[in-house]
Coordinates of N, CA and C in Angstrom, one line a residue:
Chain O
K1 N 65.0 -36.5 47.6 CA 63.9 -36.0 48.5 C 62.7 -36.9 48.4
N2 N 62.2 -37.3 49.6 CA 61.0 -38.2 49.6 C 59.8 -37.4 49.1
Q3 N 59.0 -37.9 48.2 CA 57.8 -37.2 47.7 C 56.7 -38.2 47.4
V4 N 55.5 -37.7 47.5 CA 54.3 -38.5 47.2 C 53.4 -37.6 46.3
E5 N 53.1 -38.1 45.2 CA 52.2 -37.3 44.2 C 51.0 -38.1 44.0
Q6 N 49.8 -37.3 44.0 CA 48.6 -38.0 43.8 C 47.8 -37.3 42.6
S7 N 47.1 -38.2 42.0 CA 46.3 -37.7 40.9 C 44.9 -38.4 40.8
P8 N 43.9 -37.8 40.3 CA 43.8 -36.4 40.0 C 43.8 -35.5 41.3
Q9 N 43.9 -34.3 41.1 CA 43.8 -33.4 42.3 C 42.4 -33.3 42.8
S10 N 41.4 -33.4 41.9 CA 40.0 -33.4 42.3 C 39.2 -34.2 41.3
L11 N 38.1 -34.7 41.7 CA 37.3 -35.6 40.9 C 35.8 -35.5 41.3
I12 N 34.9 -35.4 40.3 CA 33.5 -35.5 40.6 C 32.9 -36.6 39.8
I13 N 32.2 -37.5 40.6 CA 31.5 -38.6 40.0 C 30.1 -38.7 40.4
L14 N 29.3 -39.5 39.7 CA 27.9 -39.7 40.1 C 27.8 -40.9 41.0
E15 N 26.8 -40.8 41.9 CA 26.6 -41.8 42.9 C 26.4 -43.1 42.2
G16 N 27.0 -44.2 42.8 CA 26.9 -45.5 42.2 C 28.0 -45.9 41.2
K17 N 28.8 -44.9 40.7 CA 29.9 -45.1 39.8 C 31.1 -45.5 40.6
N18 N 32.1 -46.1 39.9 CA 33.4 -46.5 40.4 C 34.4 -45.4 40.1
C19 N 35.5 -45.3 40.8 CA 36.6 -44.4 40.5 C 37.9 -45.0 41.0
T20 N 39.0 -44.5 40.4 CA 40.3 -44.9 40.8 C 41.2 -43.7 41.0
L21 N 41.8 -43.7 42.2 CA 42.8 -42.6 42.5 C 44.2 -43.2 42.5
Q22 N 45.1 -42.3 42.1 CA 46.5 -42.8 41.8 C 47.5 -42.1 42.8
C23 N 48.5 -42.8 43.1 CA 49.6 -42.3 44.0 C 50.9 -42.8 43.5
N24 N 51.8 -41.9 43.2 CA 53.2 -42.3 42.9 C 54.1 -41.7 43.9
Y25 N 55.1 -42.5 44.3 CA 56.0 -42.1 45.4 C 57.5 -42.3 45.1
T26 N 58.3 -41.5 45.7 CA 59.7 -41.7 45.7 C 60.2 -41.6 47.1
V27 N 59.9 -42.6 47.9 CA 60.2 -42.6 49.3 C 61.2 -43.8 49.6
S28 N 62.2 -43.5 50.3 CA 63.2 -44.6 50.6 C 63.8 -44.4 52.0
P29 N 64.1 -45.5 52.7 CA 63.7 -46.9 52.4 C 62.2 -47.1 52.7
F30 N 61.5 -47.7 51.8 CA 60.1 -47.9 51.9 C 59.7 -48.8 53.1
S31 N 58.7 -48.5 53.8 CA 58.2 -49.3 54.9 C 56.8 -49.8 54.6
N32 N 55.9 -48.8 54.4 CA 54.5 -49.2 54.1 C 53.8 -48.0 53.5
L33 N 52.7 -48.3 52.9 CA 51.9 -47.2 52.2 C 50.4 -47.3 52.8
R34 N 49.9 -46.2 53.1 CA 48.5 -46.1 53.6 C 47.7 -45.2 52.8
W35 N 46.4 -45.5 52.7 CA 45.4 -44.6 52.2 C 44.5 -44.2 53.4
Y36 N 44.3 -42.8 53.4 CA 43.4 -42.3 54.5 C 42.3 -41.5 53.8
K37 N 41.1 -41.5 54.4 CA 40.0 -40.7 54.0 C 39.9 -39.6 55.1
Q38 N 39.8 -38.3 54.6 CA 39.7 -37.2 55.5 C 38.5 -36.3 55.1
D39 N 37.5 -36.3 56.0 CA 36.4 -35.4 55.8 C 36.8 -34.0 56.2
T40 N 36.2 -33.0 55.7 CA 36.6 -31.6 55.9 C 36.6 -31.3 57.4
G41 N 37.7 -30.7 57.9 CA 37.7 -30.4 59.3 C 37.8 -31.5 60.3
R42 N 38.1 -32.7 59.8 CA 38.2 -33.9 60.7 C 39.6 -34.5 60.5
G43 N 39.9 -35.4 61.4 CA 41.2 -36.1 61.3 C 41.1 -37.2 60.2
P44 N 42.3 -37.6 59.6 CA 42.3 -38.7 58.6 C 41.9 -40.0 59.3
V45 N 41.2 -40.8 58.5 CA 40.8 -42.2 59.0 C 41.4 -43.2 58.1
S46 N 42.1 -44.2 58.6 CA 42.8 -45.2 57.8 C 41.9 -46.1 57.1
L47 N 42.2 -46.3 55.8 CA 41.4 -47.2 54.9 C 42.2 -48.5 54.7
T48 N 43.4 -48.4 54.3 CA 44.3 -49.6 54.1 C 45.7 -49.2 54.5
I49 N 46.5 -50.3 54.8 CA 47.9 -50.2 54.9 C 48.5 -51.4 54.3
M50 N 49.6 -51.1 53.4 CA 50.2 -52.2 52.7 C 51.7 -52.2 52.9
T51 N 52.3 -53.3 53.1 CA 53.8 -53.4 53.2 C 54.3 -53.8 51.8
F52 N 55.6 -53.9 51.7 CA 56.3 -54.2 50.5 C 55.8 -55.4 49.8
S53 N 55.4 -56.4 50.5 CA 55.1 -57.7 49.9 C 53.6 -57.9 49.6
E54 N 52.8 -56.8 49.9 CA 51.4 -56.9 49.6 C 51.1 -56.2 48.3
N55 N 50.3 -56.8 47.4 CA 49.9 -56.2 46.1 C 48.5 -55.6 46.2
T56 N 47.6 -56.2 46.9 CA 46.2 -55.8 47.0 C 45.7 -55.9 48.4
K57 N 44.9 -54.9 48.8 CA 44.2 -55.0 50.1 C 42.8 -54.4 49.9
S58 N 41.8 -55.0 50.5 CA 40.5 -54.5 50.4 C 39.9 -54.2 51.7
N59 N 39.0 -53.2 51.8 CA 38.3 -52.8 53.0 C 37.0 -52.3 52.5
R60 N 36.0 -53.2 52.6 CA 34.6 -52.9 52.2 C 34.7 -52.5 50.7
R61 N 34.2 -51.3 50.4 CA 34.2 -50.9 48.9 C 35.5 -50.3 48.5
Y62 N 36.5 -50.3 49.3 CA 37.8 -49.7 48.9 C 38.8 -50.9 48.7
T63 N 39.5 -50.8 47.5 CA 40.5 -51.7 47.2 C 41.8 -51.0 46.8
A64 N 42.8 -51.2 47.5 CA 44.1 -50.6 47.2 C 45.1 -51.6 46.6
T65 N 45.9 -51.1 45.6 CA 46.9 -51.9 45.0 C 48.2 -51.2 45.2
L66 N 49.3 -52.0 45.2 CA 50.6 -51.5 45.4 C 51.6 -52.2 44.4
D67 N 52.3 -51.5 43.6 CA 53.4 -52.0 42.8 C 54.7 -51.4 43.3
A68 N 55.4 -52.2 44.1 CA 56.6 -51.6 44.7 C 57.7 -51.4 43.7
D69 N 57.6 -52.1 42.6 CA 58.7 -52.0 41.6 C 58.6 -50.6 40.9
T70 N 57.4 -50.3 40.5 CA 57.2 -49.0 39.8 C 56.8 -47.9 40.8
K71 N 56.7 -48.2 42.1 CA 56.4 -47.2 43.2 C 55.1 -46.5 42.9
Q72 N 54.1 -47.3 42.6 CA 52.8 -46.8 42.3 C 51.7 -47.5 43.2
S73 N 50.7 -46.8 43.6 CA 49.6 -47.3 44.3 C 48.3 -46.7 43.7
S74 N 47.2 -47.5 43.8 CA 45.9 -47.0 43.4 C 44.9 -47.3 44.5
L75 N 43.9 -46.5 44.6 CA 42.7 -46.8 45.5 C 41.5 -46.8 44.6
H76 N 40.8 -47.9 44.6 CA 39.6 -48.1 43.8 C 38.4 -48.1 44.7
I77 N 37.4 -47.2 44.3 CA 36.2 -47.1 45.1 C 35.1 -47.7 44.3
T78 N 34.4 -48.6 44.8 CA 33.3 -49.3 44.1 C 31.9 -48.8 44.5
A79 N 31.0 -48.6 43.6 CA 29.7 -48.2 43.9 C 29.6 -47.0 44.9
S80 N 30.1 -45.9 44.4 CA 30.3 -44.8 45.3 C 29.0 -44.3 45.9
Q81 N 29.2 -43.7 47.1 CA 28.0 -43.2 47.9 C 28.3 -41.7 48.2
L82 N 27.3 -41.0 48.5 CA 27.4 -39.5 48.8 C 28.4 -39.3 49.9
S83 N 28.4 -40.3 50.9 CA 29.3 -40.2 52.0 C 30.8 -40.4 51.7
D84 N 31.1 -40.8 50.5 CA 32.4 -41.0 50.0 C 33.1 -39.7 49.7
S85 N 32.3 -38.6 49.6 CA 32.8 -37.3 49.3 C 33.8 -36.9 50.5
A86 N 35.1 -36.7 50.1 CA 36.1 -36.4 51.1 C 37.4 -36.2 50.4
S87 N 38.5 -36.0 51.1 CA 39.8 -36.0 50.6 C 40.5 -37.3 50.9
Y88 N 41.1 -37.9 49.9 CA 41.8 -39.2 50.0 C 43.3 -39.0 49.9
I89 N 44.0 -39.3 51.0 CA 45.4 -39.0 51.1 C 46.2 -40.3 51.1
C90 N 47.2 -40.3 50.3 CA 48.2 -41.4 50.2 C 49.4 -41.0 51.1
V91 N 49.8 -41.9 52.0 CA 50.9 -41.6 52.9 C 51.9 -42.8 52.9
V92 N 53.1 -42.4 52.6 CA 54.1 -43.5 52.6 C 55.1 -43.3 53.7
S93 N 55.4 -44.5 54.4 CA 56.2 -44.5 55.5 C 57.6 -45.0 55.2
A94 N 58.6 -44.3 55.7 CA 60.0 -44.7 55.5 C 60.6 -44.9 56.9
L95 N 61.4 -45.9 57.0 CA 62.2 -46.2 58.3 C 63.5 -45.5 58.2
T96 N 63.7 -44.5 59.1 CA 65.0 -43.8 59.1 C 65.7 -44.0 60.4
G97 N 66.9 -43.4 60.5 CA 67.6 -43.6 61.8 C 66.8 -42.9 63.0
G98 N 66.0 -41.9 62.6 CA 65.3 -41.2 63.7 C 63.9 -41.9 63.9
G99 N 63.6 -43.0 63.3 CA 62.4 -43.7 63.5 C 61.5 -43.5 62.2
N100 N 60.2 -43.9 62.4 CA 59.3 -43.8 61.3 C 59.0 -42.4 60.8
K101 N 59.0 -42.2 59.5 CA 58.8 -40.9 59.0 C 57.7 -41.0 57.9
L102 N 56.6 -40.2 58.0 CA 55.6 -40.3 57.0 C 55.7 -39.2 56.0
T103 N 55.5 -39.5 54.8 CA 55.4 -38.5 53.7 C 54.0 -38.5 53.2
F104 N 53.3 -37.3 53.2 CA 51.9 -37.2 52.8 C 51.8 -36.7 51.4
G105 N 50.9 -37.3 50.7 CA 50.5 -36.7 49.4 C 49.6 -35.5 49.6
T106 N 49.3 -34.7 48.6 CA 48.5 -33.6 48.8 C 47.0 -33.9 48.7
G107 N 46.7 -35.2 48.4 CA 45.3 -35.6 48.4 C 44.6 -35.5 47.1
T108 N 43.5 -36.3 47.0 CA 42.5 -36.2 45.9 C 41.2 -35.8 46.5
Q109 N 40.7 -34.7 46.1 CA 39.4 -34.3 46.6 C 38.3 -34.9 45.8
L110 N 37.5 -35.8 46.4 CA 36.5 -36.5 45.7 C 35.1 -36.0 46.0
K111 N 34.3 -35.7 45.0 CA 32.9 -35.3 45.3 C 32.0 -36.3 44.6
V112 N 31.0 -36.8 45.3 CA 30.1 -37.7 44.7 C 28.7 -37.0 44.7
E113 N 28.1 -37.0 43.5 CA 26.9 -36.2 43.3 C 25.7 -37.2 42.9
L114 N 24.5 -36.7 43.1 CA 23.3 -37.5 42.7 C 23.2 -37.4 41.2
Chain R
D1 N 33.9 -43.4 65.7 CA 34.7 -42.6 66.7 C 36.2 -43.1 66.7
T2 N 37.1 -42.2 66.8 CA 38.5 -42.5 66.8 C 38.9 -43.0 68.2
E3 N 40.0 -43.8 68.2 CA 40.5 -44.2 69.5 C 41.5 -43.2 70.1
V4 N 41.8 -42.1 69.3 CA 42.6 -41.0 69.8 C 41.7 -39.9 70.0
T5 N 41.5 -39.4 71.2 CA 40.6 -38.4 71.6 C 41.2 -37.0 71.8
Q6 N 40.8 -36.0 71.1 CA 41.3 -34.7 71.2 C 40.2 -33.7 71.7
T7 N 40.7 -32.9 72.6 CA 39.8 -31.8 73.1 C 40.6 -30.5 73.2
P8 N 39.9 -29.4 73.0 CA 38.5 -29.3 72.6 C 38.4 -29.6 71.1
K9 N 37.3 -29.7 70.5 CA 37.1 -29.8 69.1 C 37.3 -28.5 68.4
H10 N 36.9 -27.4 69.0 CA 37.0 -26.1 68.4 C 37.6 -25.2 69.5
L11 N 38.4 -24.2 69.1 CA 39.0 -23.3 70.0 C 39.2 -22.0 69.3
V12 N 38.7 -20.9 69.9 CA 39.0 -19.5 69.4 C 39.8 -18.8 70.5
M13 N 40.9 -18.3 70.2 CA 41.7 -17.6 71.2 C 42.3 -16.3 70.7
G14 N 42.5 -15.4 71.6 CA 43.2 -14.1 71.2 C 44.7 -14.3 71.2
M15 N 45.4 -13.4 70.7 CA 46.8 -13.5 70.5 C 47.6 -13.4 71.9
T16 N 46.9 -12.9 72.9 CA 47.5 -12.8 74.2 C 47.1 -13.9 75.1
N17 N 46.3 -14.8 74.7 CA 45.8 -15.9 75.5 C 46.8 -17.0 75.7
K18 N 46.6 -17.8 76.7 CA 47.3 -19.1 76.9 C 46.2 -20.2 76.9
K19 N 46.4 -21.2 76.1 CA 45.4 -22.3 76.0 C 46.2 -23.6 75.9
S20 N 45.5 -24.7 76.0 CA 46.1 -26.0 75.8 C 45.2 -26.9 75.0
L21 N 45.8 -27.7 74.1 CA 45.1 -28.7 73.4 C 45.5 -30.1 74.1
K22 N 44.5 -30.9 74.2 CA 44.8 -32.2 74.8 C 44.5 -33.4 73.9
C23 N 45.3 -34.4 74.1 CA 45.2 -35.6 73.3 C 45.3 -36.8 74.2
E24 N 44.5 -37.9 74.0 CA 44.5 -39.0 74.9 C 44.3 -40.3 74.1
Q25 N 45.1 -41.3 74.4 CA 44.9 -42.6 73.7 C 45.1 -43.7 74.7
H26 N 44.3 -44.8 74.6 CA 44.4 -45.9 75.5 C 44.6 -47.2 74.7
M27 N 45.4 -47.1 73.7 CA 45.7 -48.3 72.9 C 47.1 -48.9 73.2
G28 N 47.7 -48.3 74.2 CA 49.0 -48.8 74.6 C 50.1 -48.4 73.7
H29 N 49.9 -47.4 72.8 CA 50.9 -46.9 71.9 C 51.9 -46.1 72.7
R30 N 53.2 -46.2 72.2 CA 54.3 -45.5 72.9 C 54.8 -44.3 72.1
A31 N 54.3 -44.1 71.0 CA 54.7 -42.9 70.2 C 53.4 -42.0 70.0
M32 N 53.6 -40.7 70.2 CA 52.5 -39.8 69.9 C 53.0 -38.6 69.2
Y33 N 52.2 -38.0 68.4 CA 52.6 -36.9 67.4 C 51.6 -35.8 67.5
W34 N 52.1 -34.6 67.2 CA 51.3 -33.4 66.9 C 51.6 -33.0 65.4
Y35 N 50.5 -32.7 64.7 CA 50.5 -32.2 63.3 C 49.7 -30.9 63.3
K36 N 50.1 -30.1 62.3 CA 49.4 -28.9 62.0 C 48.9 -29.0 60.5
Q37 N 47.6 -28.7 60.3 CA 47.1 -28.9 58.9 C 46.3 -27.6 58.5
K38 N 46.8 -27.0 57.5 CA 46.1 -25.8 56.9 C 45.1 -26.4 55.8
A39 N 44.1 -25.5 55.5 CA 43.1 -26.0 54.6 C 43.7 -26.4 53.2
K40 N 43.2 -27.6 52.8 CA 43.6 -28.1 51.5 C 45.1 -28.4 51.3
K41 N 45.7 -28.6 52.5 CA 47.2 -29.0 52.5 C 47.3 -30.3 53.3
P42 N 48.4 -31.0 53.1 CA 48.6 -32.2 53.9 C 49.1 -31.8 55.3
P43 N 48.9 -32.7 56.3 CA 49.4 -32.4 57.6 C 50.9 -32.2 57.7
E44 N 51.3 -31.3 58.5 CA 52.8 -31.1 58.7 C 53.2 -31.5 60.1
L45 N 54.2 -32.3 60.2 CA 54.6 -32.8 61.5 C 55.2 -31.7 62.3
M46 N 54.8 -31.6 63.6 CA 55.4 -30.6 64.5 C 56.3 -31.3 65.5
F47 N 55.8 -32.3 66.3 CA 56.5 -32.9 67.4 C 56.3 -34.4 67.4
V48 N 57.3 -35.2 67.8 CA 57.1 -36.6 68.0 C 57.6 -36.9 69.4
Y49 N 56.8 -37.6 70.2 CA 57.2 -38.2 71.5 C 57.3 -39.7 71.4
S50 N 58.4 -40.2 71.8 CA 58.6 -41.6 71.8 C 58.9 -42.1 73.2
Y51 N 58.1 -43.0 73.8 CA 58.3 -43.4 75.2 C 58.4 -42.2 76.1
E52 N 57.5 -41.3 75.9 CA 57.3 -40.1 76.7 C 58.5 -39.1 76.6
K53 N 59.4 -39.3 75.7 CA 60.5 -38.3 75.5 C 60.3 -37.7 74.2
L54 N 60.6 -36.4 74.1 CA 60.5 -35.6 72.8 C 61.7 -36.1 71.9
S55 N 61.3 -36.7 70.8 CA 62.4 -37.2 69.9 C 62.5 -36.4 68.6
I56 N 61.5 -35.7 68.2 CA 61.6 -34.9 67.0 C 60.8 -33.5 67.3
N57 N 61.5 -32.4 67.0 CA 60.9 -31.1 67.0 C 61.2 -30.5 65.6
E58 N 60.2 -30.4 64.8 CA 60.4 -29.9 63.4 C 60.6 -28.4 63.4
S59 N 61.4 -27.9 64.2 CA 61.7 -26.4 64.2 C 60.5 -25.6 64.4
V60 N 59.6 -26.0 65.3 CA 58.4 -25.3 65.6 C 58.7 -24.1 66.5
P61 N 58.0 -23.0 66.3 CA 58.2 -21.8 67.1 C 57.9 -22.1 68.6
S62 N 58.6 -21.4 69.5 CA 58.5 -21.7 70.9 C 57.1 -21.3 71.5
R63 N 56.3 -20.6 70.7 CA 55.0 -20.3 71.2 C 54.1 -21.6 71.3
F64 N 54.6 -22.7 70.7 CA 54.0 -24.0 70.8 C 54.9 -24.8 71.7
S65 N 54.3 -25.3 72.8 CA 55.1 -26.1 73.8 C 54.4 -27.4 74.1
P66 N 55.0 -28.5 73.6 CA 54.4 -29.8 73.9 C 54.7 -30.4 75.3
E67 N 53.9 -31.3 75.7 CA 54.1 -31.9 77.0 C 53.5 -33.3 77.0
C68 N 54.3 -34.2 77.5 CA 53.8 -35.6 77.6 C 53.8 -36.1 79.0
P69 N 52.7 -35.9 79.8 CA 52.7 -36.2 81.2 C 52.8 -37.7 81.4
N70 N 52.3 -38.6 80.5 CA 52.4 -40.0 80.6 C 52.2 -40.6 79.3
S71 N 52.3 -41.9 79.2 CA 52.3 -42.6 77.9 C 50.9 -42.4 77.2
S72 N 49.9 -42.0 77.9 CA 48.6 -42.0 77.3 C 48.2 -40.5 76.9
L73 N 48.9 -39.6 77.4 CA 48.5 -38.2 77.3 C 49.5 -37.3 76.5
L74 N 49.0 -36.4 75.7 CA 49.9 -35.5 75.0 C 49.2 -34.2 75.0
N75 N 49.9 -33.1 75.5 CA 49.3 -31.8 75.5 C 50.1 -30.9 74.5
L76 N 49.5 -29.9 74.1 CA 50.1 -28.8 73.3 C 49.7 -27.5 73.9
H77 N 50.7 -26.8 74.6 CA 50.4 -25.5 75.2 C 50.7 -24.4 74.2
L78 N 49.7 -23.5 74.2 CA 49.7 -22.4 73.2 C 49.8 -21.1 73.9
H79 N 50.7 -20.2 73.4 CA 50.9 -18.9 74.0 C 51.3 -17.9 73.0
A80 N 50.7 -16.7 73.0 CA 51.1 -15.6 72.1 C 51.0 -16.1 70.6
L81 N 50.0 -16.8 70.2 CA 49.9 -17.2 68.9 C 49.6 -16.1 67.9
Q82 N 49.8 -16.3 66.6 CA 49.5 -15.4 65.6 C 48.3 -15.9 64.7
P83 N 47.7 -15.0 64.1 CA 46.5 -15.4 63.2 C 46.9 -16.5 62.2
E84 N 48.1 -16.5 61.7 CA 48.5 -17.5 60.8 C 48.7 -18.9 61.4
D85 N 48.6 -19.0 62.7 CA 48.6 -20.3 63.4 C 47.3 -20.9 63.4
S86 N 46.3 -20.2 62.9 CA 44.9 -20.8 62.8 C 45.0 -22.0 61.8
A87 N 44.5 -23.2 62.3 CA 44.7 -24.4 61.5 C 43.9 -25.5 62.2
L88 N 43.9 -26.7 61.6 CA 43.5 -27.9 62.3 C 44.7 -28.6 62.9
Y89 N 44.6 -28.8 64.2 CA 45.8 -29.5 64.9 C 45.4 -30.9 65.2
L90 N 46.2 -31.8 64.6 CA 45.9 -33.2 64.7 C 46.9 -33.9 65.6
C91 N 46.4 -34.8 66.5 CA 47.2 -35.7 67.3 C 47.2 -37.1 66.7
A92 N 48.2 -37.8 66.8 CA 48.2 -39.2 66.3 C 49.1 -40.0 67.3
S93 N 48.9 -41.3 67.2 CA 49.7 -42.2 68.0 C 50.0 -43.5 67.2
S94 N 51.1 -44.2 67.5 CA 51.4 -45.4 66.9 C 52.1 -46.3 67.9
Q95 N 52.2 -47.6 67.5 CA 52.8 -48.6 68.5 C 54.1 -48.1 69.0
D96 N 55.0 -47.7 68.1 CA 56.2 -47.0 68.5 C 56.7 -46.3 67.3
S97 N 57.6 -45.5 67.4 CA 58.1 -44.6 66.3 C 59.0 -45.3 65.4
G98 N 59.5 -46.5 65.7 CA 60.5 -47.1 64.9 C 60.1 -48.4 64.2
R99 N 58.8 -48.8 64.2 CA 58.4 -50.0 63.5 C 57.5 -49.7 62.3
G100 N 57.8 -48.7 61.6 CA 57.0 -48.4 60.4 C 55.7 -47.7 60.8
G101 N 55.6 -47.3 62.1 CA 54.4 -46.6 62.6 C 53.2 -47.5 62.5
Y102 N 53.3 -48.8 62.8 CA 52.1 -49.6 62.8 C 51.1 -49.1 63.8
G103 N 49.8 -49.2 63.4 CA 48.8 -48.8 64.2 C 48.6 -47.3 64.3
Y104 N 49.2 -46.6 63.3 CA 49.2 -45.1 63.3 C 47.7 -44.7 63.2
T105 N 47.3 -43.9 64.2 CA 45.9 -43.5 64.3 C 45.8 -42.0 64.6
F106 N 45.0 -41.3 63.9 CA 44.8 -39.9 64.1 C 43.6 -39.6 64.9
G107 N 43.6 -38.5 65.7 CA 42.5 -38.0 66.4 C 41.6 -37.2 65.4
S108 N 40.5 -36.7 65.9 CA 39.6 -36.0 65.0 C 40.0 -34.5 64.9
G109 N 41.0 -34.1 65.6 CA 41.5 -32.8 65.5 C 40.9 -31.7 66.3
T110 N 41.6 -30.6 66.5 CA 41.1 -29.4 67.1 C 41.2 -28.3 66.1
R111 N 40.0 -27.7 65.8 CA 40.0 -26.5 64.9 C 40.3 -25.3 65.7
L112 N 41.5 -24.7 65.4 CA 42.0 -23.5 66.2 C 41.9 -22.3 65.3
T113 N 41.3 -21.2 65.9 CA 41.2 -19.9 65.3 C 41.8 -18.9 66.2
V114 N 42.8 -18.2 65.7 CA 43.5 -17.2 66.5 C 43.0 -15.8 66.0
V115 N 42.4 -15.0 66.9 CA 41.9 -13.7 66.5 C 42.7 -12.5 67.1

């Protein structure tokens, strides 16, 4: 069964600090992995997308890594801001006979405080 | 602002009402999706349209009826909903449904409350 697990479930950090969120997956056949940021009551916004051959991808203060051998990914947030408070969702895509199929993690709820 | 536009942003409806959610994209994507998301849960796939044809229906109750008038529009018709159907309804689109979902983009969602 395809699964995506994220840790920690929630995290509180002080403004300006860095943090790292983890994602482990058992999705096959693997196509790509995405990180989304979702504000409460809003749709998810894509931060990064990585394919099998990509190890690192950055988008402003967000840096995602992918280890396809161990099936692990991380999202590192640098110099956090209050606006980073949101849910961060790891989504893994598999190519199946019926087309693309996304498996969502349950998210990490991040709160950035003064 | 997202390139997938959903209207309305908020909707309150009674259990006997009929309403529709609308989704529009102009990115030339040929696959469009409806998701349902409850609080603090990941989105759950409801329907997939590929090249304007329904390709996946995840056993969604018939009180939810999707419609794809053209490649840019996706509607979700609602009738006789239950309070437990209250959720955030998300529309998404991608280049097509079979290439790893490249360009997968979500709308901002419609917050639906059934009273």
